Coordinates of C-alpha atoms (C1' of nucleotides) in Angstrom, one line a residue:
Chain A
M227 CA 116.7 14.7 -41.9
D228 CA 114.7 11.8 -40.9
P229 CA 114.6 8.8 -43.0
N230 CA 112.0 7.3 -40.7
V231 CA 109.3 9.9 -42.2
R232 CA 106.4 8.0 -43.6
V233 CA 103.7 9.9 -45.5
R234 CA 100.9 9.4 -47.6
F235 CA 98.6 10.7 -50.2
A236 CA 95.3 8.9 -50.1
P237 CA 93.1 10.0 -52.9
S238 CA 89.8 8.5 -53.7
P239 CA 89.1 7.6 -57.5
T240 CA 86.1 9.4 -58.1
G241 CA 86.8 11.2 -61.4
Y242 CA 90.3 13.2 -61.4
L243 CA 93.3 14.6 -59.5
H244 CA 92.1 17.7 -58.0
I245 CA 94.4 20.8 -58.1
G246 CA 94.2 20.8 -54.5
G247 CA 94.6 17.3 -54.1
A248 CA 97.8 17.7 -56.0
R249 CA 99.0 20.1 -53.4
T250 CA 98.4 17.9 -50.8
A251 CA 100.3 15.1 -52.6
L252 CA 102.9 17.4 -53.3
F253 CA 103.6 18.5 -49.8
N254 CA 103.7 15.1 -48.5
W255 CA 106.0 14.4 -51.4
L256 CA 108.3 17.1 -50.5
W257 CA 108.4 16.2 -47.1
A258 CA 109.2 12.5 -47.9
R259 CA 112.0 13.5 -50.5
K260 CA 113.6 16.2 -47.9
N261 CA 113.9 13.6 -45.3
Q262 CA 114.4 10.8 -47.6
G263 CA 111.8 9.2 -46.0
T264 CA 108.7 7.1 -47.4
F265 CA 105.9 8.4 -49.6
V266 CA 102.9 5.9 -49.7
L267 CA 100.2 5.9 -52.1
R268 CA 97.0 4.6 -51.1
I269 CA 93.8 4.2 -52.9
E270 CA 90.6 5.2 -50.8
D271 CA 88.1 3.4 -53.2
T272 CA 85.5 2.3 -50.6
D273 CA 82.8 4.4 -52.3
Q274 CA 81.8 1.8 -54.8
D275 CA 79.1 4.0 -56.1
R276 CA 81.7 6.8 -57.5
S277 CA 85.0 4.8 -57.7
T278 CA 86.0 3.8 -61.0
E279 CA 89.1 2.1 -62.3
E280 CA 89.2 4.7 -65.2
S281 CA 89.9 7.4 -62.5
V282 CA 92.4 5.3 -60.8
R283 CA 94.3 5.4 -64.2
V284 CA 93.7 9.1 -64.4
I285 CA 95.5 9.6 -61.0
F286 CA 98.4 7.5 -61.7
E287 CA 98.7 9.7 -64.9
A288 CA 98.6 13.0 -63.3
L289 CA 100.9 12.2 -60.5
D290 CA 103.3 10.7 -63.0
W291 CA 103.0 13.8 -65.1
L292 CA 104.0 15.9 -62.0
G293 CA 106.8 13.4 -61.3
L294 CA 105.5 12.7 -57.9
D295 CA 106.7 9.1 -57.6
W296 CA 105.6 6.9 -54.7
D297 CA 107.6 4.5 -52.7
E298 CA 105.1 2.4 -51.9
G299 CA 101.9 1.9 -53.3
P300 CA 100.0 0.4 -56.2
L301 CA 102.0 -0.6 -59.3
V302 CA 105.3 -0.4 -57.1
G303 CA 104.1 -2.6 -53.9
G304 CA 105.7 -2.6 -50.6
P305 CA 105.7 -4.3 -47.4
H306 CA 102.2 -2.6 -46.1
G307 CA 99.9 -3.8 -49.0
P308 CA 97.6 -3.9 -50.6
Y309 CA 97.2 -0.1 -51.3
F310 CA 93.8 -0.6 -52.4
Q311 CA 91.2 -0.2 -49.4
M312 CA 88.8 -2.6 -51.0
R313 CA 91.8 -5.3 -51.0
R314 CA 92.2 -4.5 -47.3
L315 CA 88.9 -5.8 -46.0
E316 CA 90.2 -8.4 -43.7
V317 CA 92.5 -5.8 -42.2
Y318 CA 89.5 -3.8 -41.2
Q319 CA 87.8 -6.6 -40.0
E320 CA 90.4 -7.4 -37.5
F321 CA 90.8 -4.0 -36.4
A322 CA 87.3 -3.9 -35.8
E323 CA 87.6 -6.8 -33.6
R324 CA 90.1 -5.2 -31.7
L325 CA 88.4 -2.0 -31.6
I326 CA 85.3 -3.9 -29.8
R327 CA 87.4 -5.5 -27.4
A328 CA 89.2 -2.3 -26.4
G329 CA 85.9 -0.7 -25.6
G330 CA 86.2 2.0 -28.6
A331 CA 83.3 0.4 -30.6
Y332 CA 80.2 -1.9 -30.5
R333 CA 78.3 -3.6 -33.0
C334 CA 75.1 -1.6 -33.8
Y335 CA 72.0 -3.7 -35.5
C336 CA 69.9 -0.5 -36.2
T337 CA 69.1 -0.6 -39.9
K338 CA 69.5 2.7 -41.8
E339 CA 65.8 2.5 -42.4
E340 CA 65.1 2.7 -38.8
L341 CA 67.4 5.5 -38.3
D342 CA 66.1 7.2 -41.1
A343 CA 62.5 7.0 -40.1
Q344 CA 63.7 8.3 -36.7
R345 CA 65.2 11.4 -38.2
A346 CA 62.4 11.9 -40.6
K347 CA 60.3 12.8 -37.5
L348 CA 62.5 15.7 -36.6
P349 CA 61.3 19.1 -37.8
E350 CA 63.2 19.7 -41.2
K351 CA 65.5 22.3 -39.7
K352 CA 66.9 19.9 -37.1
R353 CA 67.3 16.9 -39.3
D354 CA 71.2 17.6 -39.4
R355 CA 71.4 18.0 -35.6
W356 CA 70.2 14.4 -35.0
V357 CA 72.6 12.3 -33.0
Y358 CA 72.5 8.5 -32.7
P359 CA 70.3 7.6 -29.4
G360 CA 72.9 4.9 -28.5
T361 CA 70.2 2.3 -28.9
C362 CA 72.8 -0.6 -29.4
R363 CA 75.5 0.7 -26.8
D364 CA 75.0 -1.9 -24.4
R365 CA 73.1 -4.4 -26.5
T366 CA 74.0 -8.2 -26.5
D367 CA 75.4 -9.8 -29.5
E368 CA 72.8 -10.9 -32.0
P369 CA 74.8 -13.5 -34.1
D370 CA 72.1 -13.5 -36.6
L371 CA 71.8 -9.9 -37.3
P372 CA 73.8 -8.1 -39.9
W373 CA 75.5 -5.1 -38.0
V374 CA 77.6 -2.1 -38.4
L375 CA 80.6 -1.1 -36.5
R376 CA 79.8 2.2 -34.7
Q377 CA 82.4 4.1 -32.4
R378 CA 81.8 4.2 -29.1
V379 CA 82.7 7.5 -27.7
H380 CA 83.8 7.7 -24.2
G381 CA 85.8 9.4 -21.8
E382 CA 85.7 12.8 -20.4
G383 CA 87.6 16.2 -21.1
E384 CA 88.7 17.1 -24.6
V385 CA 90.9 15.7 -27.4
L386 CA 93.8 17.8 -28.1
L387 CA 95.0 18.1 -32.0
N388 CA 98.4 19.5 -32.2
D389 CA 98.6 20.4 -35.7
L390 CA 101.8 21.3 -37.2
V391 CA 99.8 24.0 -39.2
Y392 CA 97.1 25.3 -37.2
G393 CA 98.5 24.8 -33.7
A394 CA 96.5 23.3 -30.7
I395 CA 93.0 22.5 -31.8
R396 CA 90.6 21.4 -28.8
T397 CA 87.3 19.5 -29.1
P398 CA 85.3 18.5 -26.3
I399 CA 84.7 14.8 -26.3
S400 CA 81.0 15.7 -25.7
A401 CA 80.9 17.0 -29.3
L402 CA 81.5 13.8 -30.8
Q403 CA 79.2 11.1 -31.6
D404 CA 78.7 7.4 -32.2
Q405 CA 79.3 7.4 -35.9
V406 CA 79.1 4.5 -38.0
L407 CA 82.9 3.1 -39.0
M408 CA 82.2 0.2 -40.9
R409 CA 79.4 -1.1 -43.0
A410 CA 77.5 -4.5 -42.6
N411 CA 79.3 -5.4 -45.5
G412 CA 82.6 -4.9 -43.9
V413 CA 83.4 -2.0 -46.0
P414 CA 84.9 0.9 -43.8
L415 CA 84.1 4.5 -44.0
Y416 CA 86.4 7.3 -44.2
N417 CA 87.3 7.8 -40.6
F418 CA 87.8 4.1 -39.8
G419 CA 89.6 2.9 -42.9
A420 CA 91.9 6.0 -42.8
A421 CA 92.7 6.0 -39.1
V422 CA 93.4 1.8 -39.6
D423 CA 95.4 2.2 -42.6
D424 CA 97.6 4.8 -41.4
I425 CA 98.3 2.8 -38.1
S426 CA 98.8 -0.5 -40.1
M427 CA 100.9 1.4 -42.8
G428 CA 103.1 3.1 -40.2
I429 CA 102.3 6.5 -41.3
N430 CA 104.0 9.1 -38.9
L431 CA 102.7 12.4 -40.2
V432 CA 99.5 12.7 -41.7
A433 CA 99.0 16.0 -44.0
R434 CA 95.8 16.3 -45.8
G435 CA 93.5 19.5 -46.5
S436 CA 92.1 21.3 -43.7
D437 CA 88.5 20.3 -44.5
H438 CA 89.6 16.9 -42.6
I439 CA 90.3 18.8 -39.4
V440 CA 86.8 18.1 -38.2
N441 CA 87.4 14.3 -38.6
T442 CA 90.7 14.2 -36.8
P443 CA 89.5 14.0 -33.2
S444 CA 87.6 10.9 -34.0
Q445 CA 90.2 9.5 -35.4
I446 CA 92.5 10.3 -32.7
L447 CA 90.0 8.5 -30.2
I448 CA 90.6 5.5 -32.6
Y449 CA 94.3 5.6 -31.9
R450 CA 93.7 5.9 -28.4
D451 CA 91.4 3.1 -28.0
L452 CA 93.6 0.8 -30.0
D453 CA 96.5 2.1 -28.1
A454 CA 98.4 3.2 -31.4
P455 CA 101.2 5.8 -31.7
L456 CA 99.7 9.0 -32.5
P457 CA 101.2 10.4 -35.8
R458 CA 101.7 14.2 -36.2
F459 CA 99.0 16.1 -38.2
A460 CA 99.4 18.9 -40.6
H461 CA 96.3 20.2 -42.3
L462 CA 96.5 22.3 -45.1
P463 CA 94.7 25.4 -45.6
M464 CA 92.0 25.6 -48.6
M465 CA 92.8 26.4 -52.2
L466 CA 89.6 28.5 -53.0
T467 CA 88.2 29.7 -56.0
P468 CA 88.5 33.3 -57.1
D469 CA 85.2 33.8 -55.5
G470 CA 86.4 32.4 -52.2
K471 CA 84.6 29.0 -52.5
K472 CA 85.6 25.5 -52.3
M473 CA 87.1 24.6 -55.5
S474 CA 84.7 22.1 -57.2
K475 CA 85.0 21.1 -60.8
R476 CA 82.0 23.0 -61.7
L477 CA 82.7 26.1 -59.6
G478 CA 86.4 26.5 -60.5
E479 CA 85.7 26.2 -64.3
Q480 CA 82.6 28.6 -64.1
Q481 CA 85.3 30.9 -62.9
G482 CA 87.9 29.9 -65.6
I483 CA 90.3 27.7 -63.3
D484 CA 91.1 24.3 -64.2
V485 CA 90.6 21.9 -61.3
P486 CA 91.6 18.7 -62.9
V487 CA 95.4 18.2 -63.3
E488 CA 95.2 16.8 -66.5
K489 CA 93.8 20.0 -68.1
Y490 CA 96.9 21.8 -66.9
R491 CA 99.0 19.2 -69.1
E492 CA 96.6 19.5 -72.2
K493 CA 97.3 23.1 -71.9
G494 CA 100.9 22.8 -72.2
W495 CA 102.1 23.7 -68.6
L496 CA 105.5 22.4 -67.3
P497 CA 104.9 20.0 -64.3
D498 CA 107.5 21.9 -62.3
A499 CA 105.8 25.2 -63.1
L500 CA 102.6 23.8 -61.7
L501 CA 104.2 22.3 -58.7
N502 CA 105.9 25.8 -58.0
Y503 CA 102.5 27.7 -58.0
I504 CA 100.7 25.3 -55.8
A505 CA 103.5 25.0 -53.4
R506 CA 104.0 28.7 -53.2
F507 CA 100.2 28.5 -52.5
G508 CA 100.2 28.4 -48.5
W509 CA 103.7 28.1 -48.2
S510 CA 106.5 30.9 -48.9
Q511 CA 110.1 31.2 -48.5
G512 CA 111.2 34.7 -47.9
D513 CA 110.7 36.7 -51.1
Q514 CA 111.4 34.0 -53.4
E515 CA 108.8 33.2 -56.1
I516 CA 110.4 30.7 -58.5
F517 CA 111.6 27.5 -57.4
T518 CA 113.1 24.6 -59.2
R519 CA 112.0 21.1 -58.1
A520 CA 115.2 20.6 -56.1
E521 CA 114.8 24.0 -54.2
L522 CA 111.2 23.2 -53.4
I523 CA 112.7 19.7 -51.7
E524 CA 115.6 21.6 -50.1
K525 CA 113.3 24.6 -48.8
F526 CA 109.9 23.0 -48.0
D527 CA 109.1 23.1 -44.1
W528 CA 105.7 23.0 -42.3
A529 CA 107.2 26.1 -40.2
Q530 CA 106.7 28.2 -43.2
V531 CA 102.9 26.7 -44.1
G532 CA 100.4 29.2 -43.3
S533 CA 96.6 28.8 -41.7
G534 CA 94.8 31.1 -44.0
D535 CA 92.9 29.8 -46.9
G536 CA 93.7 31.4 -50.3
R537 CA 92.2 31.9 -53.6
F538 CA 93.5 30.8 -57.0
D539 CA 95.0 33.4 -59.0
K540 CA 95.0 32.8 -62.7
K541 CA 97.2 35.7 -63.8
K542 CA 99.8 34.8 -61.3
S543 CA 99.7 30.9 -62.2
A544 CA 100.2 32.3 -65.9
W545 CA 103.4 34.2 -65.0
V546 CA 104.8 31.5 -62.9
S547 CA 104.1 29.2 -66.1
G548 CA 106.1 31.4 -68.2
E549 CA 109.0 32.0 -66.0
H550 CA 109.4 28.3 -66.0
L551 CA 109.1 27.9 -69.9
R552 CA 111.5 30.7 -70.5
A553 CA 114.3 29.2 -68.2
Q554 CA 114.4 26.1 -70.7
S555 CA 117.2 25.6 -73.0
D556 CA 116.4 26.0 -76.5
A557 CA 117.0 22.1 -77.0
A558 CA 114.1 21.5 -74.4
L559 CA 111.9 24.1 -75.5
A560 CA 112.0 22.4 -79.3
A561 CA 111.6 19.0 -77.8
G562 CA 108.7 19.9 -75.9
V563 CA 106.8 21.9 -78.1
V564 CA 107.1 19.1 -80.9
P565 CA 104.0 17.3 -79.8
F566 CA 102.0 20.4 -79.4
L567 CA 102.9 21.4 -83.1
A568 CA 101.9 17.8 -84.0
A569 CA 98.5 18.7 -82.3
R570 CA 98.0 21.4 -84.8
G571 CA 98.8 19.0 -87.8
L572 CA 102.5 20.1 -88.1
T573 CA 105.1 17.2 -88.2
V574 CA 108.6 18.7 -86.9
A575 CA 111.6 16.7 -85.5
P576 CA 112.7 18.0 -82.4
D577 CA 116.1 18.8 -83.4
D578 CA 115.3 20.3 -86.7
A579 CA 117.5 23.3 -87.1
K580 CA 114.8 25.4 -88.1
L581 CA 112.6 24.6 -85.0
L582 CA 115.6 25.4 -83.0
A583 CA 115.9 28.9 -84.4
A584 CA 112.4 29.4 -84.4
V585 CA 112.1 28.5 -80.7
K586 CA 114.4 31.2 -80.0
T587 CA 112.6 33.9 -81.3
V588 CA 109.3 33.0 -79.5
R589 CA 110.7 32.4 -76.3
P590 CA 110.0 35.6 -74.5
R591 CA 106.5 35.6 -75.8
S592 CA 105.0 32.3 -74.7
T593 CA 103.5 31.0 -71.1
T594 CA 102.8 27.5 -72.3
W595 CA 103.6 24.9 -74.8
V596 CA 100.3 25.4 -76.4
D597 CA 100.9 29.3 -76.5
M598 CA 104.5 28.6 -78.0
A599 CA 102.9 26.0 -80.5
E600 CA 100.6 28.8 -81.5
A601 CA 103.2 31.5 -81.8
L602 CA 105.5 28.9 -83.9
D603 CA 102.6 27.9 -86.4
F604 CA 103.5 30.2 -89.2
Y605 CA 107.0 29.0 -89.6
F606 CA 105.8 25.7 -90.4
R607 CA 102.5 25.8 -92.0
D608 CA 102.6 25.9 -95.9
E609 CA 99.6 27.9 -96.4
I610 CA 99.0 30.9 -93.8
T611 CA 95.9 32.5 -93.3
L612 CA 96.2 36.3 -92.9
D613 CA 94.3 37.7 -90.1
P614 CA 91.5 39.8 -91.9
A615 CA 91.7 43.0 -89.5
A616 CA 95.5 43.1 -89.9
A617 CA 95.6 42.6 -93.5
Q618 CA 92.9 45.2 -94.1
K619 CA 94.9 47.7 -91.9
F620 CA 98.6 46.9 -93.2
L621 CA 98.2 45.6 -96.7
N622 CA 97.2 48.4 -99.3
E623 CA 98.5 49.9 -102.6
G624 CA 101.6 51.4 -101.2
S625 CA 102.8 48.6 -98.8
R626 CA 102.1 45.9 -101.6
A627 CA 104.6 47.7 -104.0
Q628 CA 107.1 47.8 -101.0
L629 CA 106.6 44.1 -100.1
A630 CA 107.2 43.3 -104.1
A631 CA 110.3 45.3 -103.8
I632 CA 111.6 43.6 -100.6
A633 CA 110.9 40.0 -102.1
D634 CA 113.0 41.2 -105.0
V635 CA 115.8 42.3 -102.9
L636 CA 115.6 39.1 -100.7
S637 CA 115.5 36.8 -103.6
T638 CA 118.8 38.1 -105.1
L639 CA 120.6 38.2 -102.0
D640 CA 124.1 36.4 -101.5
D641 CA 123.8 36.0 -97.8
Y642 CA 120.6 35.0 -96.5
S643 CA 121.4 35.2 -92.9
E644 CA 119.8 37.4 -90.2
A645 CA 122.9 39.5 -90.5
G646 CA 122.9 39.4 -94.3
I647 CA 119.1 40.2 -94.5
T648 CA 119.3 43.3 -92.0
A649 CA 122.4 44.8 -94.1
A650 CA 120.4 44.3 -97.4
L651 CA 117.2 45.4 -96.0
D652 CA 118.8 48.6 -94.3
A653 CA 120.5 49.5 -97.6
W654 CA 117.2 49.3 -99.6
L655 CA 115.5 51.4 -97.1
S656 CA 117.8 54.1 -96.9
A657 CA 117.8 54.1 -100.8
Q658 CA 114.2 54.5 -100.5
G659 CA 114.2 57.2 -97.9
L660 CA 112.3 54.7 -95.6
E661 CA 112.6 53.3 -92.1
I662 CA 112.2 49.6 -91.0
K663 CA 109.1 51.1 -89.3
H664 CA 107.4 52.0 -92.3
V665 CA 107.2 48.5 -93.6
A666 CA 107.6 46.3 -90.8
Q667 CA 103.8 45.9 -90.1
P668 CA 102.7 45.1 -93.8
A669 CA 105.6 42.7 -93.7
R670 CA 104.8 41.1 -90.7
V671 CA 101.3 40.4 -91.8
A672 CA 102.4 39.2 -95.0
L673 CA 104.9 36.9 -93.5
T674 CA 103.1 35.6 -90.4
G675 CA 99.6 36.5 -91.2
R676 CA 99.5 38.5 -87.9
A677 CA 100.1 42.0 -86.6
A678 CA 102.1 40.6 -83.7
S679 CA 105.0 38.1 -84.0
P680 CA 108.9 38.2 -83.4
G681 CA 111.4 40.7 -85.1
I682 CA 110.8 40.9 -88.8
Y683 CA 114.5 40.1 -89.5
E684 CA 114.6 37.2 -87.2
V685 CA 111.4 36.0 -89.0
L686 CA 112.6 36.5 -92.3
A687 CA 116.1 34.7 -91.4
V688 CA 114.2 31.6 -89.6
L689 CA 111.5 31.4 -92.4
G690 CA 114.0 30.6 -95.2
R691 CA 114.3 32.3 -98.2
E692 CA 111.8 30.5 -100.4
R693 CA 109.0 30.9 -98.0
A694 CA 109.6 34.2 -96.9
V695 CA 109.9 35.5 -100.8
A696 CA 106.7 33.6 -101.7
R697 CA 104.6 35.2 -98.8
L698 CA 105.9 38.6 -99.6
R699 CA 105.0 38.1 -103.4
A700 CA 101.7 36.8 -102.6
A701 CA 100.7 39.5 -100.5
S702 CA 101.7 41.9 -102.9
V703 CA 99.4 41.0 -105.4
A704 CA 96.3 39.9 -103.4
Chain B
rG117 C1' 71.3 26.2 -36.7
rU118 C1' 75.5 23.7 -34.4
rC119 C1' 80.8 22.9 -33.9
rC120 C1' 85.7 24.0 -35.7
rC121 C1' 89.0 26.9 -38.3
rC122 C1' 90.8 31.6 -40.6
rA123 C1' 91.4 37.4 -40.9
rU124 C1' 98.2 42.4 -43.8
rC125 C1' 97.8 45.6 -50.6
rG126 C1' 92.2 43.1 -55.9
rU127 C1' 95.3 38.0 -55.2
rC128 C1' 99.6 34.8 -53.2
rU129 C1' 102.3 36.5 -49.2
rA130 C1' 106.8 38.8 -45.5
rG131 C1' 106.0 40.5 -40.7
rA132 C1' 107.0 35.5 -34.3
rG133 C1' 106.1 43.8 -29.2
rG134 C1' 110.0 48.3 -30.9
rC135 C1' 114.2 47.2 -37.1
rC136 C1' 106.8 48.5 -40.2
rC137 C1' 103.5 56.1 -41.3
rA138 C1' 104.3 47.7 -43.1
rG139 C1' 108.5 44.5 -47.6
rG140 C1' 108.5 41.2 -51.8
rA141 C1' 105.6 39.2 -56.1
rC142 C1' 101.2 38.7 -59.6
rC143 C1' 97.7 42.3 -61.5
rG144 C1' 96.9 47.4 -62.9
rC145 C1' 98.6 52.2 -64.2
rG146 C1' 102.6 55.2 -66.3
rG147 C1' 107.9 55.6 -68.3
rC148 C1' 112.2 53.6 -70.8
rU149 C1' 113.7 50.0 -74.6
rU150 C1' 111.2 49.3 -79.5
rU151 C1' 109.9 47.2 -86.5
rU152 C1' 104.5 45.2 -84.0
rC153 C1' 103.8 41.9 -79.3
rA154 C1' 106.0 40.1 -75.7
rC155 C1' 110.6 39.9 -72.7
rG156 C1' 113.5 43.4 -69.8
rU157 C1' 114.0 47.6 -66.8
rC158 C1' 112.6 52.1 -63.7
rG159 C1' 108.6 53.9 -61.2
rC160 C1' 103.4 54.6 -59.4
rU161 C1' 98.5 53.1 -56.8
rA162 C1' 97.0 49.7 -53.2
rA163 C1' 96.5 46.5 -47.1
rC164 C1' 97.3 45.5 -40.8
rG165 C1' 88.3 44.4 -41.0
rC166 C1' 86.2 47.2 -36.4
rG167 C1' 85.8 48.0 -31.1
rG168 C1' 87.9 47.4 -26.5
rG169 C1' 91.9 45.9 -23.4
rU170 C1' 97.3 44.4 -21.7
rU171 C1' 102.1 47.5 -22.5
rC172 C1' 106.5 52.9 -22.1
rG173 C1' 105.2 50.6 -26.8
rA174 C1' 100.8 46.1 -31.1
rA175 C1' 100.0 44.1 -37.7
rU176 C1' 102.1 41.2 -34.1
rC177 C1' 99.4 39.3 -27.2
rC178 C1' 93.8 39.0 -24.8
rC179 C1' 88.6 39.7 -25.2
rG180 C1' 84.3 40.7 -28.3
rC181 C1' 82.1 42.0 -32.6
rU182 C1' 82.0 41.9 -37.8
rG183 C1' 83.4 39.1 -42.2
rG184 C1' 85.0 34.6 -44.8
rG185 C1' 85.8 29.5 -45.1
rG186 C1' 85.1 24.3 -43.7
rA187 C1' 82.4 20.4 -41.2
rC188 C1' 77.9 18.6 -39.4
rA189 C1' 76.2 11.0 -44.4
rC190 C1' 76.0 3.5 -43.4
rC191 C1' 80.6 10.3 -49.1
rA192 C1' 85.9 11.0 -48.8

RNA sequence: GUCCCCAUCGUCUAGAGGCCCAGGACCGCGGCUUUUCACGUCGCUAACGCGGGUUCGAAUCCCGCUGGGGACACCA
């Protein structure tokens, strides 16, 4: 345990919280909570074309739903704010001056247009191999001209990145180029903004996606030139689509994977279940598959994080979701499903006795709230619709007569409880020389409208005498 | 194309030289349970990409190949 741990999650608000971003946030959060350190949220909104306030809100909501609370950041404040990059422009200005003085950057007066023109002269195939020729490296200051801050890559040898997950990664300094760090309007680019903020916010462990490994050497150079203490770095393997491609919203959804976190909420996932699935993705702890949030905090460690990219598995994620749902108490299940019933137009109170009883019967059959609400639907709806295929298959002249007889038995029954119903129907069945299996399916269709449901006696008991008898009679005459 | 990274069942993974003719989980398949569907339970199929080394011994170390992924912006 190390309460000095300071980690951060730094999303850019360009639409939604990406499932992979949620995992990055989770690993940082787990590490902070395990160490009783500090989890910082920083919004990297420097891409003014794509950043929106709406997506800032969406990200807050998603983190809130997941229960990943931050100790410093927007809404809660903290001693290292502001926590939106666009409100930290003076900080970058100051660091820019410092970096120039330290020899780690220079003012570049080349315009984008000039450089684009140079690039355009190259044959198309070589365009992306273009490197800045260093025109302004030693240019004297031009007080009247606009300038961008450009990194002065200097020194010999290689940059060593000692990654907690990947181990030693060496990059020759010669492979790095004089990239732009800050635009003429004072808005930083990623590598500068992230490094400056991580320094000024005292972040001592940077955990992010492995797609950022290539950025790290440039950032290490900034730390070095600023004489700032280097944080530890932990890069997380990528979460890919089932096809093994980088998970974009479009590609993910093409393959049936939800990429925005809010989708999981809409589909009725338990936040802890989603956390469990994404934590177990790239990280493991022996043979354990199901973890509570507390166990995740207790057991998480970088040593168990693997370096191989993985592919999202929808089936397994559904299983994890179901495991968590089934672990809930009846009361929690009832309370949780109420909004999802409401979404289907069914108003039920969370402490409704019938709901509590009904929930027991569908518990082993559900993987999400949405599933569960669907399974519960027939208990609470006044008029059910019969599944045509099921009705055709099981409701015929013979079964209709039996349903009518069963309705009679039930309507005169003294003890309308599951035990009472079972006893009475068993007596009736044996008097008829029948077994439950001969009438179960027709009864199921009549009572629930479907060919699959909880056990017939449970359904009868929970549904209540009035509705049960009415549905049986309705089906027997149709 | 260049640079970087990765490589165990279909998928997520255990495995840090002998404990592994490779273990767990999901999926799939089969049995049991059973009024349906689930849940549960028992079992089965299924992997160390290839080639060289090093070593008494390699899934584990080294090299090459192949395959995959990522990055190559005044995006993040």
